[in-house]
Each structure stands twice: as C-alpha cells, then as structure tokens.
Short mmCIF file of C-alpha atoms in Angstrom, two decimals:
data_model
loop_
_atom_site.label_atom_id
_atom_site.label_comp_id
_atom_site.label_asym_id
_atom_site.label_seq_id
_atom_site.Cartn_x
_atom_site.Cartn_y
_atom_site.Cartn_z
CA MET A 1 56.43 -63.43 -2.52
CA SER A 2 57.26 -65.57 -5.36
CA ASP A 3 57.51 -64.39 -8.89
CA TYR A 4 54.45 -66.50 -9.70
CA GLN A 5 52.36 -64.95 -6.92
CA PHE A 6 53.68 -61.54 -7.71
CA LYS A 7 52.58 -61.81 -11.38
CA LYS A 8 49.39 -63.41 -10.56
CA ARG A 9 48.45 -60.52 -8.12
CA GLU A 10 49.46 -57.85 -10.73
CA ILE A 11 47.67 -59.49 -13.55
CA GLY A 12 44.47 -59.74 -11.36
CA THR A 13 44.77 -56.06 -10.35
CA ASP A 14 45.33 -55.07 -14.01
CA ILE A 15 42.23 -56.84 -15.18
CA PHE A 16 40.05 -55.22 -12.49
CA SER A 17 41.54 -51.88 -13.25
CA PHE A 18 41.11 -52.25 -17.01
CA PHE A 19 37.36 -53.06 -16.80
CA THR A 20 36.68 -50.34 -14.27
CA ASN A 21 38.10 -47.67 -16.48
CA LEU A 22 36.65 -49.13 -19.61
CA CYS A 23 33.26 -48.68 -17.77
CA LEU A 24 34.30 -45.07 -17.39
CA ILE A 25 34.98 -44.67 -21.12
CA VAL A 26 31.61 -46.14 -22.04
CA ILE A 27 29.68 -43.98 -19.62
CA GLY A 28 31.54 -40.99 -21.18
CA PHE A 29 30.26 -41.76 -24.70
CA VAL A 30 26.76 -42.47 -23.29
CA ILE A 31 26.70 -39.03 -21.80
CA ILE A 32 27.92 -37.43 -25.08
CA PHE A 33 25.44 -39.12 -27.31
CA ALA A 34 22.45 -39.36 -24.95
CA PRO A 35 22.56 -35.99 -23.06
CA SER A 36 18.93 -35.66 -22.12
CA PHE A 37 18.90 -39.12 -20.46
CA SER A 38 22.31 -38.70 -19.03
CA LEU A 39 21.50 -35.40 -17.08
CA SER A 40 18.38 -36.89 -15.55
CA PHE A 41 20.27 -40.04 -14.63
CA LEU A 42 23.20 -38.19 -13.07
CA ILE A 43 20.94 -35.94 -11.04
CA PHE A 44 18.89 -38.90 -9.88
CA THR A 45 22.03 -40.82 -8.85
CA LEU A 46 23.27 -37.68 -6.88
CA LEU A 47 19.85 -37.37 -5.17
CA ILE A 48 19.87 -41.09 -4.18
CA ALA A 49 23.35 -40.93 -2.95
CA ALA A 50 22.59 -37.94 -0.79
CA VAL A 51 19.47 -39.59 0.72
CA ILE A 52 21.17 -42.92 1.51
CA ASN A 53 24.15 -41.20 3.00
CA GLY A 54 21.93 -38.88 5.07
CA ILE A 55 19.83 -41.63 6.53
CA THR A 56 23.01 -43.84 7.14
CA LEU A 57 24.63 -41.01 9.18
CA LEU A 58 21.50 -40.23 11.20
CA ILE A 59 20.98 -43.83 12.05
CA LYS A 60 24.65 -44.30 12.92
CA GLY A 61 24.64 -41.08 14.95
CA ILE A 62 21.50 -41.86 16.92
CA PHE A 63 21.69 -45.56 17.56
CA TYR A 64 25.44 -46.52 17.47
CA PRO A 65 27.65 -46.05 20.45
CA ILE A 66 30.27 -43.71 18.69
CA GLU A 67 32.38 -40.77 19.39
CA HIS A 68 31.63 -37.32 17.77
CA ARG A 69 27.85 -38.20 17.66
CA LEU A 70 26.78 -34.63 17.03
CA ILE A 71 29.04 -34.18 14.03
CA ILE A 72 27.79 -37.39 12.54
CA VAL A 73 24.13 -36.31 13.01
CA LEU A 74 24.76 -32.88 11.63
CA GLY A 75 26.38 -34.56 8.58
CA GLY A 76 23.22 -36.78 8.16
CA PHE A 77 21.07 -33.54 8.22
CA ALA A 78 23.50 -31.84 5.73
CA TYR A 79 23.11 -34.77 3.25
CA LEU A 80 19.28 -34.66 3.58
CA GLY A 81 19.24 -30.88 3.25
CA MET A 82 21.43 -31.26 0.11
CA SER A 83 18.82 -33.74 -1.38
CA GLY A 84 16.00 -31.39 -0.60
CA LEU A 85 17.91 -28.57 -2.44
CA ILE A 86 18.20 -31.01 -5.44
CA ILE A 87 14.53 -31.58 -5.57
CA ALA A 88 13.57 -27.93 -4.99
CA TYR A 89 16.15 -26.43 -7.16
CA PRO A 90 17.28 -28.57 -10.08
CA GLN A 91 19.74 -26.02 -11.22
CA PHE A 92 21.64 -26.43 -7.87
CA SER A 93 22.08 -30.14 -8.62
CA THR A 94 24.14 -29.18 -11.89
CA PHE A 95 26.34 -26.89 -9.78
CA LEU A 96 26.75 -29.48 -6.99
CA LEU A 97 27.50 -32.15 -9.62
CA ALA A 98 30.24 -29.71 -11.17
CA LEU A 99 31.78 -29.28 -7.73
CA LEU A 100 31.87 -33.13 -7.00
CA LEU A 101 33.55 -33.84 -10.42
CA GLY A 102 35.97 -30.95 -9.98
CA PHE A 103 37.11 -32.26 -6.50
CA TRP A 104 37.59 -35.85 -8.03
CA PHE A 105 39.79 -34.49 -10.91
CA PHE A 106 41.64 -32.21 -8.55
CA ILE A 107 42.64 -35.20 -6.36
CA ASP A 108 43.39 -37.18 -9.43
CA GLY A 109 45.73 -34.47 -10.88
CA PHE A 110 47.40 -34.20 -7.54
CA ILE A 111 48.17 -37.96 -7.28
CA LYS A 112 49.40 -38.00 -11.00
CA LEU A 113 51.65 -35.07 -10.34
CA ILE A 114 53.29 -36.98 -7.43
CA ILE A 115 53.57 -40.15 -9.81
CA ALA A 116 55.12 -38.11 -12.49
CA ASN A 117 57.84 -36.95 -10.17
CA GLN A 118 58.61 -40.45 -9.02
CA TYR A 119 58.85 -41.61 -12.64
CA ARG A 120 61.23 -38.80 -13.26
CA GLN A 121 63.29 -39.64 -10.05
CA SER A 122 63.33 -43.17 -11.44
CA GLN A 123 64.48 -41.98 -14.72
CA GLU A 124 61.65 -43.42 -16.65
CA THR A 125 61.69 -42.31 -20.37
CA ASN A 126 58.12 -40.99 -20.66
CA TRP A 127 57.57 -39.46 -17.20
CA TRP A 128 56.43 -36.32 -18.99
CA ALA A 129 53.23 -38.22 -20.20
CA MET A 130 52.16 -38.50 -16.60
CA LEU A 131 52.89 -34.89 -16.01
CA LEU A 132 50.74 -33.98 -19.01
CA SER A 133 47.93 -36.10 -17.78
CA SER A 134 48.09 -34.40 -14.35
CA LEU A 135 47.82 -31.02 -15.78
CA THR A 136 45.00 -32.11 -18.14
CA SER A 137 43.09 -33.33 -14.78
CA PHE A 138 43.59 -29.87 -13.46
CA LEU A 139 42.28 -28.23 -16.55
CA PHE A 140 39.14 -30.28 -16.42
CA VAL A 141 38.53 -28.88 -12.85
CA VAL A 142 38.27 -25.51 -14.38
CA LEU A 143 36.14 -26.70 -17.19
CA PHE A 144 33.60 -28.42 -14.90
CA ILE A 145 33.07 -25.29 -12.97
CA PHE A 146 32.85 -22.77 -15.87
CA SER A 147 30.95 -24.95 -18.33
CA THR A 148 27.79 -24.84 -15.99
CA ARG A 149 27.66 -21.13 -16.76
CA PHE A 150 26.85 -21.86 -20.43
CA SER A 151 24.58 -24.52 -21.89
CA THR A 152 23.69 -27.81 -20.46
CA GLY A 153 24.92 -29.45 -23.48
CA LEU A 154 28.39 -28.07 -23.08
CA PHE A 155 28.42 -29.18 -19.39
CA LEU A 156 27.44 -32.73 -20.24
CA ALA A 157 29.99 -32.87 -23.23
CA THR A 158 32.66 -31.82 -20.81
CA ILE A 159 31.66 -34.53 -18.25
CA GLY A 160 31.75 -37.09 -21.02
CA VAL A 161 35.03 -36.16 -22.49
CA GLY A 162 36.61 -35.95 -18.94
CA LEU A 163 35.32 -39.56 -18.08
CA ILE A 164 36.89 -40.86 -21.42
CA PHE A 165 40.11 -39.05 -20.54
CA GLN A 166 40.15 -40.40 -17.08
CA GLY A 167 39.53 -44.06 -18.32
CA LEU A 168 42.04 -43.79 -21.08
CA SER A 169 44.75 -42.16 -18.94
CA VAL A 170 44.66 -44.72 -16.30
CA ILE A 171 44.54 -47.65 -18.64
CA LEU A 172 47.55 -46.27 -20.59
CA ASP A 173 49.54 -45.56 -17.32
CA ASN A 174 48.79 -49.23 -16.18
CA ILE A 175 50.32 -50.47 -19.35
CA PHE A 176 53.19 -48.09 -19.88
CA LYS A 177 54.09 -46.79 -16.35
CA GLY A 178 56.27 -44.08 -17.80
CA GLN A 179 58.33 -46.48 -19.78
CA SER A 180 59.22 -46.51 -23.42
CA LEU A 181 57.45 -48.88 -25.76
CA SER A 182 60.52 -51.21 -25.85
CA GLU A 183 60.69 -51.30 -22.05
CA THR A 184 56.92 -51.90 -21.86
CA LYS A 185 57.10 -54.83 -24.38
CA HIS A 186 59.90 -56.33 -22.20
CA ARG A 187 57.84 -56.04 -19.06
CA VAL A 188 54.64 -57.39 -20.61
CA LYS A 189 56.57 -60.42 -21.84
CA GLY A 190 57.25 -61.15 -18.20
CA GLY A 191 53.55 -61.56 -17.76
CA TYR A 192 52.56 -58.71 -15.46
CA PHE A 193 52.10 -55.02 -15.16
CA PHE A 194 53.35 -52.73 -12.28
CA LEU A 195 50.17 -50.91 -11.07
CA ARG A 196 49.02 -48.41 -8.52
CA ALA A 197 45.74 -50.00 -7.46
CA GLU A 198 43.12 -49.43 -4.74
CA THR A 199 45.45 -46.84 -3.25
CA LEU A 200 42.90 -44.95 -1.13
CA LYS A 201 41.27 -48.39 0.17
CA ALA A 202 44.59 -49.78 1.16
CA ALA A 203 45.62 -46.57 2.85
CA LEU A 204 42.85 -47.05 5.50
CA PHE A 205 43.95 -50.56 6.47
CA PRO A 206 45.87 -49.41 9.65
CA ARG A 207 42.83 -47.54 10.67
CA LYS A 208 40.72 -50.63 10.13
CA LEU A 209 43.16 -52.59 12.35
CA MET A 210 42.70 -50.04 15.14
CA ASN A 211 38.92 -50.22 14.85
CA THR A 212 39.01 -53.97 14.98
CA TYR A 213 41.37 -54.00 17.97
CA ARG A 214 39.27 -51.46 19.91
CA SER A 215 36.04 -53.24 19.23
CA ARG A 216 37.35 -56.61 20.25
CA GLU A 217 38.91 -55.12 23.34
CA LYS A 218 35.50 -53.70 24.40
CA GLU A 219 33.20 -56.42 23.49
CA ASP A 220 34.98 -59.76 23.30
CA GLU A 221 35.20 -61.78 26.43
CA ASN A 222 37.99 -63.95 24.91
CA PHE A 223 40.04 -60.94 23.84
CA ARG A 224 43.27 -62.74 25.01
CA LYS A 225 42.47 -65.63 22.60
CA TYR A 226 41.74 -63.28 19.80
CA LEU A 227 45.20 -61.56 20.27
CA ASP A 228 46.97 -64.94 20.46
CA LYS A 229 45.39 -65.87 17.11
CA GLN A 230 46.93 -62.80 15.59
CA ASN A 231 50.44 -63.94 16.33
CA LEU A 232 51.96 -66.45 13.87
CA VAL A 233 55.43 -68.02 13.98
CA LYS A 234 56.61 -70.41 11.31
CA THR A 235 58.78 -73.39 12.18
CA THR A 236 62.14 -72.54 10.58
CA GLU A 237 65.72 -72.14 11.33
CA LYS A 238 66.32 -68.56 12.64
CA SER A 239 68.97 -66.37 10.82
CA PRO A 240 71.58 -64.68 13.10
CA VAL A 241 70.12 -61.38 12.16
CA GLN A 242 66.52 -60.58 11.38
CA ILE A 243 64.54 -57.53 10.37
CA GLU A 244 61.09 -56.70 11.76
CA VAL A 245 58.77 -54.31 10.01
CA PHE A 246 56.23 -52.59 12.04
CA ILE A 247 52.92 -51.10 11.03
CA HIS A 248 51.45 -48.56 13.44
CA SER A 249 47.89 -47.63 14.02
CA TRP A 250 46.42 -45.26 16.56
CA GLU A 251 43.08 -43.57 17.34
CA ASN A 252 44.18 -39.90 16.74
CA ASP A 253 46.00 -40.47 13.53
CA PRO A 254 45.16 -37.36 11.56
CA PHE A 255 45.32 -38.98 8.13
CA MET A 256 44.10 -42.43 9.35
CA MET A 257 47.06 -43.85 7.35
CA GLY A 258 49.33 -45.18 10.15
CA HIS A 259 53.10 -45.33 10.11
CA THR A 260 55.77 -47.76 9.04
CA ASP A 261 59.30 -48.35 10.42
CA PHE A 262 61.58 -51.33 10.90
CA ALA A 263 64.22 -52.91 13.32
CA ILE A 264 67.57 -54.62 12.24
CA GLY A 265 68.07 -56.78 15.30
CA ASP A 266 67.72 -54.56 18.35
CA MET A 267 68.14 -51.21 16.30
CA VAL A 268 65.05 -49.44 15.22
CA LEU A 269 65.12 -46.94 12.31
CA SER A 270 61.94 -44.65 12.16
CA TYR A 271 61.60 -41.93 9.58
CA GLY A 272 59.01 -39.29 9.99
CA THR A 273 57.91 -35.77 10.96
CA TYR A 274 59.81 -35.54 14.28
CA ASP A 275 60.78 -31.88 13.80
CA GLY A 276 57.62 -30.30 14.93
CA ALA A 277 58.83 -26.78 13.96
CA SER A 278 58.86 -27.66 10.26
CA ILE A 279 55.53 -29.43 10.03
CA LYS A 280 53.04 -28.02 7.63
CA PHE A 281 49.50 -28.95 6.66
CA GLY A 282 48.96 -30.99 9.77
CA GLY A 283 51.80 -33.30 9.07
CA LEU A 284 51.51 -33.74 5.35
CA ILE A 285 54.92 -32.12 4.77
CA SER A 286 57.86 -31.41 6.87
CA GLU A 287 61.58 -31.83 7.03
CA GLY A 288 62.48 -35.55 7.22
CA VAL A 289 63.99 -36.84 10.37
CA LEU A 290 65.41 -40.37 11.08
CA ALA A 291 65.16 -41.53 14.60
CA VAL A 292 67.36 -44.34 15.78
CA THR A 293 66.80 -46.19 19.09
CA THR A 294 66.51 -49.65 20.63
CA LYS A 295 63.73 -51.98 19.90
CA GLN A 296 62.20 -52.85 23.33
CA LYS A 297 62.30 -49.21 24.61
CA TYR A 298 60.83 -48.04 21.28
CA LEU A 299 57.99 -50.58 21.51
CA LYS A 300 57.26 -49.61 25.01
CA TYR A 301 57.27 -46.00 24.03
CA ALA A 302 54.90 -46.58 21.10
CA VAL A 303 52.22 -48.67 23.01
CA GLU A 304 52.37 -46.94 26.38
CA GLN A 305 53.12 -43.39 25.62
CA GLU A 306 51.44 -43.07 22.21
CA LYS A 307 48.64 -45.62 22.82
CA LYS A 308 49.37 -47.44 19.49
CA VAL A 309 48.81 -50.95 18.29
CA LEU A 310 51.62 -52.30 16.16
CA MET A 311 51.83 -55.30 13.82
CA GLY A 312 55.34 -56.64 13.60
CA TYR A 313 56.46 -58.78 10.67
CA THR A 314 59.81 -60.70 11.10
CA ILE A 315 61.89 -61.30 8.09
CA ASN A 316 64.49 -64.27 8.03
CA LEU A 317 67.73 -63.04 6.21
CA THR A 318 70.09 -65.11 4.27
CA ALA A 319 73.86 -64.65 4.74
CA GLU A 320 74.04 -62.57 1.49
CA GLN A 321 71.30 -60.30 2.72
CA ILE A 322 72.94 -59.88 6.22
CA ALA A 323 76.23 -58.98 4.41
CA GLN A 324 74.34 -56.09 2.51
CA ILE A 325 73.12 -54.50 5.79
CA GLU A 326 76.29 -52.62 6.71
CA PRO A 327 76.76 -51.10 3.17
CA ALA A 328 73.09 -50.12 3.12
CA LEU A 329 73.36 -48.43 6.45
CA GLN A 330 76.61 -46.63 5.40
CA GLU A 331 74.95 -45.47 2.20
CA LEU A 332 71.90 -44.15 4.26
CA PHE A 333 73.80 -42.33 7.01
CA ALA A 334 76.40 -40.90 4.48
CA ASN A 335 73.60 -38.40 3.50
CA THR A 336 72.71 -37.29 7.08
CA PHE A 337 73.76 -34.92 9.77
CA ASP A 338 73.02 -34.94 13.53
CA TRP A 339 69.85 -33.25 14.69
CA TYR A 340 68.85 -32.56 18.13
CA PRO A 341 65.45 -32.42 19.57
CA PRO A 342 64.21 -29.42 21.72
CA ALA A 343 64.44 -31.51 24.91
CA THR A 344 68.32 -31.35 24.63
CA THR A 345 68.14 -27.64 25.70
CA ASP A 346 64.65 -27.40 27.18
CA PRO A 347 63.63 -29.71 29.93
CA GLU A 348 59.93 -28.79 29.35
CA ALA A 349 59.79 -29.64 25.76
CA ASN A 350 56.87 -32.05 25.09
CA ASP A 351 57.12 -32.62 21.33
CA ALA A 352 57.19 -36.26 20.01
CA ALA A 353 60.96 -36.16 19.33
CA SER A 354 61.63 -34.89 22.81
CA GLN A 355 59.50 -37.61 24.40
CA LEU A 356 61.10 -40.23 22.34
CA TYR A 357 64.55 -38.76 23.23
CA ARG A 358 63.89 -38.83 27.01
CA LEU A 359 62.16 -42.19 27.20
CA THR A 360 64.39 -44.22 24.82
CA GLY A 361 67.67 -42.20 24.44
CA ALA A 362 67.02 -42.00 20.67
CA THR A 363 69.45 -40.23 18.28
CA PHE A 364 68.16 -38.13 15.41
CA TYR A 365 69.36 -37.34 11.90
CA LYS A 366 68.23 -35.04 9.02
CA PHE A 367 69.15 -35.55 5.49
CA LYS A 368 71.52 -33.19 3.53
CA ASP A 369 69.75 -33.64 0.12
CA ARG A 370 67.95 -36.09 -2.16
CA ARG A 371 64.72 -37.72 -1.53
CA TYR A 372 64.38 -37.81 2.24
CA LYS A 373 65.54 -34.20 2.91
CA TYR A 374 61.78 -33.43 2.99
CA TYR A 375 59.03 -35.78 4.27
CA PHE A 376 55.93 -35.80 2.08
CA ALA A 377 53.14 -38.17 3.21
CA LEU A 378 52.25 -39.41 -0.27
CA ASN A 379 55.67 -39.78 -1.65
CA SER A 380 58.96 -39.58 0.38
CA ASN A 381 57.34 -41.05 3.43
CA CYS A 382 58.13 -43.69 6.09
CA VAL A 383 56.89 -46.58 3.94
CA ARG A 384 59.26 -45.52 1.06
CA MET A 385 62.10 -45.55 3.47
CA THR A 386 61.42 -48.95 4.71
CA GLU A 387 60.59 -50.31 1.23
CA GLN A 388 63.84 -48.94 -0.30
CA PHE A 389 66.03 -50.29 2.47
CA LEU A 390 64.58 -53.82 2.17
CA ASN A 391 64.73 -53.50 -1.58
CA ARG A 392 68.49 -52.78 -1.10
CA LEU A 393 68.69 -56.26 0.48
CA GLY A 394 66.75 -57.90 -2.38
CA ILE A 395 63.36 -58.14 -0.43
CA ARG A 396 60.90 -56.96 -3.17
CA ASP A 397 57.88 -54.80 -2.75
CA PRO A 398 55.31 -55.16 -5.53
CA HIS A 399 54.42 -51.49 -5.49
CA ILE A 400 57.12 -50.05 -7.69
CA SER A 401 55.72 -46.56 -8.13
CA GLY A 402 52.89 -44.29 -7.37
CA VAL A 403 51.52 -43.41 -3.87
CA LEU A 404 52.66 -45.89 -1.31
CA SER A 405 50.86 -45.97 2.16
CA PRO A 406 51.33 -47.95 5.31
CA GLY A 407 48.19 -49.76 4.24
CA ASP A 408 49.74 -50.82 0.94
CA TYR A 409 52.67 -52.29 2.76
CA LEU A 410 50.40 -54.00 5.38
CA GLU A 411 48.71 -55.71 2.49
CA PHE A 412 52.03 -56.87 1.07
CA LEU A 413 53.27 -58.04 4.39
CA GLU A 414 49.95 -60.07 5.09
CA SER A 415 50.23 -61.68 1.70
CA GLU A 416 53.84 -62.74 2.46
CA ILE A 417 53.11 -64.08 5.96
CA ASN A 418 50.04 -66.00 4.88
CA SER A 419 51.69 -67.41 1.71
CA THR A 420 51.64 -71.19 1.48
CA GLU A 421 54.92 -70.99 -0.33
CA GLU A 422 58.23 -70.44 1.41
CA THR A 423 59.05 -66.86 2.06
CA GLU A 424 61.49 -64.81 4.01
CA PHE A 425 58.60 -63.63 6.34
CA ILE A 426 58.41 -66.02 9.34
CA ALA A 427 56.34 -64.34 12.11
CA ARG A 428 53.69 -61.91 12.75
CA GLN A 429 53.25 -60.47 16.19
CA ILE A 430 50.85 -57.89 17.70
CA TYR A 431 52.21 -55.30 20.14
CA SER A 432 49.87 -53.30 22.40
CA GLN A 433 49.36 -52.36 25.98
CA VAL A 434 47.62 -55.62 26.64
CA THR A 435 50.29 -57.79 24.97
CA LEU A 436 53.68 -56.15 25.32
CA ALA A 437 54.32 -57.20 28.91
CA GLU A 438 53.47 -60.80 28.09
CA THR A 439 54.95 -60.98 24.66
CA THR A 440 58.36 -62.83 24.07
CA PRO A 441 59.65 -61.38 20.81
CA VAL A 442 60.82 -63.56 18.05
CA GLN A 443 64.54 -64.38 18.73
CA GLN A 444 66.75 -61.99 16.98
#
C-alpha cells in the first residue's frame, strides 16, 4: 500500500468515525434537554427493533435451508415476546434499555482496556487517558442499571451524558491515539490519523468468506470457474524468497474470527492456542504456542483434517527484506523454548497440536516472557504475530493499535492485492479440499 493510499484510507475512516460519533453527542444533548420526547422515542425504537428482529428470525428459520433451525425460530419468538412485554409493561422497556446500554458500555470498556494496554506497551505518552476512558465506561454500566431505580429524569440524563462521553472519547482517541500533543501535531501534518475502525464488522470477514464458499459450492454449477476467478497472479519477476500470508476460515470457528499465519518459503509459522490444557474461555485466552512445519503438509492438514478454506497472499521480497528474515527469526526464537504436544507421550492423544504433530511433523515452541507468552484473542493473537514479523521486514500494516482481527488483516491484504499501483503483494490463491490437489503454488 502506497503512502497516498494509506493516508486516503485513514482520512476516509476518520471522517466517517467523526460524524458517527458527532451524531451520538447530538443525540445525547437531545435526550438531556427533551426528556419526555426522548423516552418515548427510545422505547418506540426498541419496540420496532424487537419486532423486526423477531419476524426476520422466524422467516429465516421457517423458510430458509439453514442449520440450527429450532434455535433461530425460538430466537424469533423471544424477540416477539420481548416486544409484547414492552407494550404490556412499559416499565420493563426502561429496564431492558438499561441492560442493552450497560452491555454496550461494558464491551466498549473492555476494548478500551485492551487498547490502553497496547498504548502502554508501545510507550505512548498518554496511555493512561484510554485507561481512564475504559474505567469510565465501566462506571456507566453501573449507573445505567441503578439509575432506573430512581426517577426517569435521572435515567435519561445518565443516557444523555453517557452518549456524549462515548462520542467525545472516540473522537479524541481518533485524534490523539495515546500520543502527546506534539506527537499528534506531527502525525496530523502527515495528513492522516491512525484509527481503529469497523473492528467488529471486519472481524467477521473470514466467516463471510466461508459462507460465500459453502453457498457457491452447493448452488453454483460453475463452482470451478468461481474458484479460478478468486486466484490472482500478477506478472512480475519473482524474488528468490517469498512470504505467503494465510487467512483461515472454517464452519465451527467458535468466535467466527478465523486465523492468520504465514509461510517463509516452505516454512510455516503458526501462533495460536495449541496447548489445549491451558485454554480458557473457549479459546479466548491460553498460553501462546508457535508451531513450525512445512507448507504443503500444513495446507493439506488445514483443508483435509480441519475442513478449512484458506486465502493465501504472496509477498515479493526485496534483497534488503530477505536479508532481514534471518535476524527477525533469531529475535523471535531467542524468546522461546521447546514444547512437546501430548502425542509425543500418548499415542491416543487427539488434540489439535497432537494431530498437527503426527500429520506434519511440526515442532512447537512456547515463549519465555513478553507479549506472546500468553495468547489473547483480542490482543496478542495470531494476527499480531504475523503483523509484527512483516513490519520487521518493512511491510506496513495500517492498523497500528487497537483490536486486530484476521478480518482486519484480510481487508488490508485485499486492498493490497487489488491495488492498481505496484505493491509487494503479487498473488492471491484459494486453498480448499476442492482446489488443493489441483493447485500449483506460486513459485517460492
């Protein structure tokens, strides 16, 4: 991505974010100064949303060929039941509104806490401001719940102040990003802001990829032609060593966020939750493990054993970048020690690491300290490992801070491969059960 494209993208995102949060501020003032109208409007909006969601889920559950039909239908009835309660018991709508706002601000506080930690690790001067914003969001969670026990006016005032705070905090973070005023002025003179934008939307991109793939596979008679169109190879002189970044998607992904890893030539490095004994909260947190194996065996394992679909993005490297690979690997492995999966002592072990070990001969490493000692899905995750390694080679990722998901990186990779300007990204290739046997990888 050229500097011009990078700046253009960030400016566009900043403008969108600014006006979205400005609307929150305006709504907050309206709620404070027009409370009688505001409460009726909020309850009416909640009612309409419940009815629309209920009808949509019922139609989807009854008429569409989907899995988990009963759960979808029950969800539809739950929404319609909620709308009935709002009509029959108006006081319930106030409590429900408080719960929804509390949940929103809880998630916001949690994300801000992660970002504050990243600012601190990056040694940004004003990382404490994001921490304070996070704690304030958590405070509003309590205020939303308890203000309903007092007057309606207090509850609405709390909502109004909360929305104003939310809008201002995001706008200010978009401008300062934990930096001092002088640092911010220097960055603004460059013509762009570093932003965390559309995080949740981007996080679901790998799931969208899988859904598109499966629907095409079942419905499209020209599925082979569709797959061929996904592959893209630019005519250029190949470098002696190339890196290929993989974005994984699979149907039973618990968080629907996918996975990211990369290959240097024929060597794959995959960081994740391979130690099943240390996994907590369904894979959200665990001890971090780095798996190293060979590319073709790894791809075969991923698509045949794990039933995944992978998008591979090939990067052409300059001589200077190739020269940086060995120092970068030495720096990475200097902080590791050998780890052995259960299969090395238990022939019956069937965890992910053991399967990968048996089918590919992978070696595994854990980290002694620093960022990757513990895997956290929203911070020190597989994407951050890939992004930092490529950044070490001078391949720039536009997402400097904040939550970074495989979907964020997929968006970045797609913008690079589809760029009309010359970039390091020279090929995109789909790997699946249908294509792997027929695919000839880009020459390494």
